[in-house]
Amino acid sequence: MTEKEVRLFGSWASAFSLRVEWALKLKGIEYEFVNEDIPFNKSKELLRLNPVTKKIPVLVHNSKPLPESLVIIEYIDETWTEGYLIMPKDPYERAQARFWAKFAEDKCLPATFGVLLKEGEAQQTMLQEAREAFKTLEQALGSKNFFGGDQIRYLDLAIGWYAFWVPIYEEIESVSIVDNENAPLLKAWFARILDVDMIKTSLPPRDKVYELSKRLQAHWRNASPLK
């Protein structure tokens, strides 16, 4: 397939557009990155390309837009079939990878954001839920180096951003979400995946993500949710 007109509408500080970038880079696909001012000032082009959810990321390939990061990752793997294999070959392993990716979206994601955005008793509830969710997610890793085995694959891309963002949220709130007591295997995976060159060189500046997280935290705690 041609790489003609491959554009990615995302944000420099978005974990969801970042995992699509990882997939594109693993495949060696050249693309144009269009940075959106999310959530403050969405462009008319983004709203035209994704009128349903009005969210990033949106991949545009041959003028055809496709939203939702996990859907995009599978599309990339199925469209550019040569080179790096992102999805497992075995149907059962593919289904398992999708299951755990959805588990992380349904359980780990809201609890992690809740730790940052909530306060008091509500935050403690979110913290407990996050710790339990990540402990459960650790089952999918087991003793493997990566969720994909010896190499990073779909599930590593889907949840790899936690390795970078969770420690930032932990530092902001002086809490422990993933640690050597609660999820030692997952904690070790955090270090391994962040040491992969492609992952490491694609990460946004940590200090800027920290500052933006503090800004968003203050806004959510002191005002109505951002549109």
mmCIF file of C-alpha atoms in Angstrom:
data_model
loop_
_atom_site.group_PDB
_atom_site.id
_atom_site.type_symbol
_atom_site.label_atom_id
_atom_site.label_comp_id
_atom_site.label_asym_id
_atom_site.label_seq_id
_atom_site.Cartn_x
_atom_site.Cartn_y
_atom_site.Cartn_z
ATOM 1 C CA MET A 1 0.000 0.000 0.000
ATOM 2 C CA THR A 2 1.095 3.540 -0.678
ATOM 3 C CA GLU A 3 2.019 5.912 2.110
ATOM 4 C CA LYS A 4 0.467 8.786 0.148
ATOM 5 C CA GLU A 5 -1.211 11.375 2.332
ATOM 6 C CA VAL A 6 -0.543 9.812 5.700
ATOM 7 C CA ARG A 7 -1.347 12.437 8.310
ATOM 8 C CA LEU A 8 -1.919 12.105 11.997
ATOM 9 C CA PHE A 9 -4.005 14.667 13.842
ATOM 10 C CA GLY A 10 -2.946 14.503 17.460
ATOM 11 C CA SER A 11 -1.374 16.451 20.282
ATOM 12 C CA TRP A 12 2.206 16.557 21.458
ATOM 13 C CA ALA A 13 1.062 15.648 24.992
ATOM 14 C CA SER A 14 -1.577 13.049 24.105
ATOM 15 C CA ALA A 15 -0.909 9.466 25.147
ATOM 16 C CA PHE A 16 -3.488 8.332 22.615
ATOM 17 C CA SER A 17 -1.883 9.945 19.589
ATOM 18 C CA LEU A 18 1.523 8.857 20.888
ATOM 19 C CA ARG A 19 0.651 5.185 20.687
ATOM 20 C CA VAL A 20 -0.401 5.672 17.058
ATOM 21 C CA GLU A 21 2.951 7.343 16.377
ATOM 22 C CA TRP A 22 4.681 4.325 17.886
ATOM 23 C CA ALA A 23 2.810 2.039 15.489
ATOM 24 C CA LEU A 24 3.684 4.185 12.481
ATOM 25 C CA LYS A 25 7.340 4.257 13.468
ATOM 26 C CA LEU A 26 7.503 0.511 14.042
ATOM 27 C CA LYS A 27 6.203 0.068 10.502
ATOM 28 C CA GLY A 28 8.598 2.656 9.102
ATOM 29 C CA ILE A 29 5.774 4.782 7.698
ATOM 30 C CA GLU A 30 6.464 8.416 6.916
ATOM 31 C CA TYR A 31 3.693 10.707 8.072
ATOM 32 C CA GLU A 32 2.812 14.328 8.724
ATOM 33 C CA PHE A 33 1.938 15.153 12.318
ATOM 34 C CA VAL A 34 -0.709 17.849 12.747
ATOM 35 C CA ASN A 35 -0.617 19.163 16.298
ATOM 36 C CA GLU A 36 -4.004 20.097 17.756
ATOM 37 C CA ASP A 37 -4.471 22.453 20.689
ATOM 38 C CA ILE A 38 -6.420 19.942 22.771
ATOM 39 C CA PRO A 39 -8.700 20.456 24.589
ATOM 40 C CA PHE A 40 -8.651 24.224 24.335
ATOM 41 C CA ASN A 41 -8.937 25.013 20.634
ATOM 42 C CA LYS A 42 -9.913 22.195 18.286
ATOM 43 C CA SER A 43 -9.371 23.042 14.645
ATOM 44 C CA LYS A 44 -12.159 23.108 12.080
ATOM 45 C CA GLU A 45 -10.242 20.467 10.127
ATOM 46 C CA LEU A 46 -10.299 18.070 13.079
ATOM 47 C CA LEU A 47 -14.029 18.621 13.600
ATOM 48 C CA ARG A 48 -14.608 17.979 9.899
ATOM 49 C CA LEU A 49 -12.563 14.771 9.951
ATOM 50 C CA ASN A 50 -14.096 13.442 13.158
ATOM 51 C CA PRO A 51 -17.566 14.947 13.592
ATOM 52 C CA VAL A 52 -18.749 12.037 15.738
ATOM 53 C CA THR A 53 -16.486 12.195 18.792
ATOM 54 C CA LYS A 54 -14.546 15.365 17.857
ATOM 55 C CA LYS A 55 -11.443 13.833 19.446
ATOM 56 C CA ILE A 56 -7.875 13.025 18.564
ATOM 57 C CA PRO A 57 -6.172 11.045 17.233
ATOM 58 C CA VAL A 58 -7.380 10.886 13.659
ATOM 59 C CA LEU A 59 -5.321 9.133 11.002
ATOM 60 C CA VAL A 60 -5.839 10.322 7.446
ATOM 61 C CA HIS A 61 -4.678 7.895 4.750
ATOM 62 C CA ASN A 62 -5.398 8.688 1.099
ATOM 63 C CA SER A 63 -7.852 11.365 2.247
ATOM 64 C CA LYS A 64 -9.835 8.865 4.335
ATOM 65 C CA PRO A 65 -10.071 9.726 8.067
ATOM 66 C CA LEU A 66 -10.047 7.114 10.803
ATOM 67 C CA PRO A 67 -10.496 7.936 14.523
ATOM 68 C CA GLU A 68 -9.830 5.992 17.746
ATOM 69 C CA SER A 69 -6.236 5.077 18.528
ATOM 70 C CA LEU A 70 -6.648 1.337 19.053
ATOM 71 C CA VAL A 71 -8.660 1.005 15.849
ATOM 72 C CA ILE A 72 -5.970 2.986 14.029
ATOM 73 C CA ILE A 73 -3.182 0.707 15.295
ATOM 74 C CA GLU A 74 -4.953 -2.354 13.893
ATOM 75 C CA TYR A 75 -5.602 -0.536 10.613
ATOM 76 C CA ILE A 76 -1.911 0.312 10.301
ATOM 77 C CA ASP A 77 -0.911 -3.300 10.878
ATOM 78 C CA GLU A 78 -3.455 -4.619 8.369
ATOM 79 C CA THR A 79 -2.696 -1.998 5.714
ATOM 80 C CA TRP A 80 1.097 -2.095 5.791
ATOM 81 C CA THR A 81 1.547 -5.841 6.052
ATOM 82 C CA GLU A 82 5.284 -5.977 5.399
ATOM 83 C CA GLY A 83 7.900 -5.461 8.056
ATOM 84 C CA TYR A 84 7.215 -5.292 11.766
ATOM 85 C CA LEU A 85 4.288 -7.372 13.011
ATOM 86 C CA ILE A 86 2.191 -5.480 15.560
ATOM 87 C CA MET A 87 -0.739 -7.849 16.099
ATOM 88 C CA PRO A 88 -0.015 -11.447 17.166
ATOM 89 C CA LYS A 89 -0.315 -14.031 14.382
ATOM 90 C CA ASP A 90 -2.292 -16.488 16.473
ATOM 91 C CA PRO A 91 -6.051 -15.710 16.571
ATOM 92 C CA TYR A 92 -6.344 -16.561 20.268
ATOM 93 C CA GLU A 93 -3.379 -14.341 21.159
ATOM 94 C CA ARG A 94 -4.894 -11.523 19.081
ATOM 95 C CA ALA A 95 -8.173 -11.875 20.953
ATOM 96 C CA GLN A 96 -6.331 -11.889 24.278
ATOM 97 C CA ALA A 97 -4.419 -8.737 23.336
ATOM 98 C CA ARG A 98 -7.670 -6.978 22.456
ATOM 99 C CA PHE A 99 -9.266 -8.177 25.693
ATOM 100 C CA TRP A 100 -6.493 -6.769 27.860
ATOM 101 C CA ALA A 101 -6.358 -3.530 25.890
ATOM 102 C CA LYS A 102 -10.079 -3.063 26.545
ATOM 103 C CA PHE A 103 -9.585 -3.966 30.200
ATOM 104 C CA ALA A 104 -6.974 -1.238 30.492
ATOM 105 C CA GLU A 105 -9.284 1.270 28.786
ATOM 106 C CA ASP A 106 -12.226 0.365 31.004
ATOM 107 C CA LYS A 107 -10.435 -0.056 34.349
ATOM 108 C CA CYS A 108 -6.910 1.381 34.420
ATOM 109 C CA LEU A 109 -7.615 4.537 32.431
ATOM 110 C CA PRO A 110 -10.494 6.091 34.438
ATOM 111 C CA ALA A 111 -8.907 5.151 37.759
ATOM 112 C CA THR A 112 -5.533 6.634 36.766
ATOM 113 C CA PHE A 113 -7.072 9.907 35.653
ATOM 114 C CA GLY A 114 -9.236 9.854 38.774
ATOM 115 C CA VAL A 115 -6.151 9.835 40.989
ATOM 116 C CA LEU A 116 -5.006 13.050 39.326
ATOM 117 C CA LEU A 117 -8.346 14.818 39.153
ATOM 118 C CA LYS A 118 -10.178 13.781 42.325
ATOM 119 C CA GLU A 119 -9.533 14.870 45.885
ATOM 120 C CA GLY A 120 -10.022 13.477 49.373
ATOM 121 C CA GLU A 121 -12.034 10.294 49.797
ATOM 122 C CA ALA A 122 -12.920 10.161 46.102
ATOM 123 C CA GLN A 123 -9.248 10.205 45.205
ATOM 124 C CA GLN A 124 -8.487 7.407 47.664
ATOM 125 C CA THR A 125 -11.199 5.324 46.031
ATOM 126 C CA MET A 126 -9.678 5.943 42.618
ATOM 127 C CA LEU A 127 -6.218 5.107 43.944
ATOM 128 C CA GLN A 128 -7.379 1.769 45.280
ATOM 129 C CA GLU A 129 -9.173 0.986 42.031
ATOM 130 C CA ALA A 130 -6.079 1.905 40.018
ATOM 131 C CA ARG A 131 -3.798 -0.277 42.125
ATOM 132 C CA GLU A 132 -6.172 -3.218 41.805
ATOM 133 C CA ALA A 133 -6.600 -2.719 38.056
ATOM 134 C CA PHE A 134 -2.861 -2.602 37.380
ATOM 135 C CA LYS A 135 -2.317 -5.645 39.584
ATOM 136 C CA THR A 136 -4.864 -7.493 37.466
ATOM 137 C CA LEU A 137 -3.301 -6.233 34.238
ATOM 138 C CA GLU A 138 0.021 -7.662 35.394
ATOM 139 C CA GLN A 139 -1.421 -11.146 34.854
ATOM 140 C CA ALA A 140 -1.240 -10.622 31.100
ATOM 141 C CA LEU A 141 2.485 -9.904 31.341
ATOM 142 C CA GLY A 142 3.561 -12.766 33.550
ATOM 143 C CA SER A 143 7.274 -13.477 33.249
ATOM 144 C CA LYS A 144 7.603 -12.139 29.698
ATOM 145 C CA ASN A 145 9.855 -9.191 28.862
ATOM 146 C CA PHE A 146 6.990 -7.494 27.046
ATOM 147 C CA PHE A 147 3.293 -8.208 26.681
ATOM 148 C CA GLY A 148 4.126 -9.251 23.133
ATOM 149 C CA GLY A 149 6.848 -11.647 24.283
ATOM 150 C CA ASP A 150 10.426 -10.761 23.364
ATOM 151 C CA GLN A 151 9.278 -7.773 21.281
ATOM 152 C CA ILE A 152 6.776 -4.984 21.815
ATOM 153 C CA ARG A 153 3.501 -5.565 20.033
ATOM 154 C CA TYR A 154 -0.108 -4.382 20.096
ATOM 155 C CA LEU A 155 -0.747 -4.510 23.830
ATOM 156 C CA ASP A 156 2.590 -2.882 24.632
ATOM 157 C CA LEU A 157 1.674 -0.019 22.303
ATOM 158 C CA ALA A 158 -1.836 0.222 23.725
ATOM 159 C CA ILE A 159 -0.732 0.580 27.340
ATOM 160 C CA GLY A 160 2.883 1.698 27.028
ATOM 161 C CA TRP A 161 1.996 5.290 27.813
ATOM 162 C CA TYR A 162 1.211 4.350 31.429
ATOM 163 C CA ALA A 163 4.928 3.746 31.991
ATOM 164 C CA PHE A 164 5.541 7.434 31.325
ATOM 165 C CA TRP A 165 2.396 9.131 32.653
ATOM 166 C CA VAL A 166 1.736 7.129 35.830
ATOM 167 C CA PRO A 167 5.016 8.166 37.537
ATOM 168 C CA ILE A 168 4.210 11.798 36.711
ATOM 169 C CA TYR A 169 0.789 11.524 38.359
ATOM 170 C CA GLU A 170 2.372 9.715 41.305
ATOM 171 C CA GLU A 171 4.843 12.566 41.729
ATOM 172 C CA ILE A 172 2.177 15.261 41.481
ATOM 173 C CA GLU A 173 -0.032 13.624 44.108
ATOM 174 C CA SER A 174 2.677 11.930 46.229
ATOM 175 C CA VAL A 175 0.985 8.548 45.870
ATOM 176 C CA SER A 176 1.993 5.106 44.628
ATOM 177 C CA ILE A 177 -0.075 3.507 41.873
ATOM 178 C CA VAL A 178 2.344 0.923 40.474
ATOM 179 C CA ASP A 179 5.177 -0.144 42.756
ATOM 180 C CA ASN A 180 7.372 -3.123 43.576
ATOM 181 C CA GLU A 181 5.006 -4.223 46.324
ATOM 182 C CA ASN A 182 1.763 -4.056 44.393
ATOM 183 C CA ALA A 183 2.837 -4.955 40.835
ATOM 184 C CA PRO A 184 6.589 -5.700 40.651
ATOM 185 C CA LEU A 185 6.480 -7.315 37.210
ATOM 186 C CA LEU A 186 4.578 -4.387 35.745
ATOM 187 C CA LYS A 187 6.927 -1.936 37.438
ATOM 188 C CA ALA A 188 9.890 -3.682 35.804
ATOM 189 C CA TRP A 189 8.080 -3.585 32.455
ATOM 190 C CA PHE A 190 7.672 0.188 32.892
ATOM 191 C CA ALA A 191 11.470 0.494 32.944
ATOM 192 C CA ARG A 192 12.013 -1.929 30.049
ATOM 193 C CA ILE A 193 9.576 -0.332 27.638
ATOM 194 C CA LEU A 194 10.840 3.176 28.366
ATOM 195 C CA ASP A 195 14.328 1.910 27.536
ATOM 196 C CA VAL A 196 13.316 0.872 24.000
ATOM 197 C CA ASP A 197 14.948 3.424 21.691
ATOM 198 C CA MET A 198 11.874 4.038 19.525
ATOM 199 C CA ILE A 199 9.724 4.577 22.620
ATOM 200 C CA LYS A 200 12.276 6.678 24.475
ATOM 201 C CA THR A 201 13.001 9.036 21.596
ATOM 202 C CA SER A 202 9.277 9.588 20.901
ATOM 203 C CA LEU A 203 8.285 10.716 24.381
ATOM 204 C CA PRO A 204 7.317 14.353 24.973
ATOM 205 C CA PRO A 205 9.401 16.436 27.406
ATOM 206 C CA ARG A 206 8.622 15.200 30.899
ATOM 207 C CA ASP A 207 8.726 18.637 32.505
ATOM 208 C CA LYS A 208 6.198 19.990 30.010
ATOM 209 C CA VAL A 209 3.849 17.038 30.524
ATOM 210 C CA TYR A 210 4.155 17.564 34.269
ATOM 211 C CA GLU A 211 3.266 21.245 33.931
ATOM 212 C CA LEU A 212 0.341 20.547 31.601
ATOM 213 C CA SER A 213 -0.972 17.848 33.940
ATOM 214 C CA LYS A 214 -0.938 20.327 36.804
ATOM 215 C CA ARG A 215 -2.816 22.874 34.697
ATOM 216 C CA LEU A 216 -5.471 20.361 33.672
ATOM 217 C CA GLN A 217 -5.768 19.155 37.248
ATOM 218 C CA ALA A 218 -6.377 22.692 38.498
ATOM 219 C CA HIS A 219 -8.964 23.313 35.795
ATOM 220 C CA TRP A 220 -10.921 20.116 36.453
ATOM 221 C CA ARG A 221 -10.861 20.610 40.201
ATOM 222 C CA ASN A 222 -11.845 24.260 40.174
ATOM 223 C CA ALA A 223 -14.066 24.624 37.128
ATOM 224 C CA SER A 224 -16.450 22.720 34.913
ATOM 225 C CA PRO A 225 -14.958 19.943 32.735
ATOM 226 C CA LEU A 226 -13.249 21.093 29.553
ATOM 227 C CA LYS A 227 -15.239 20.723 26.373
#
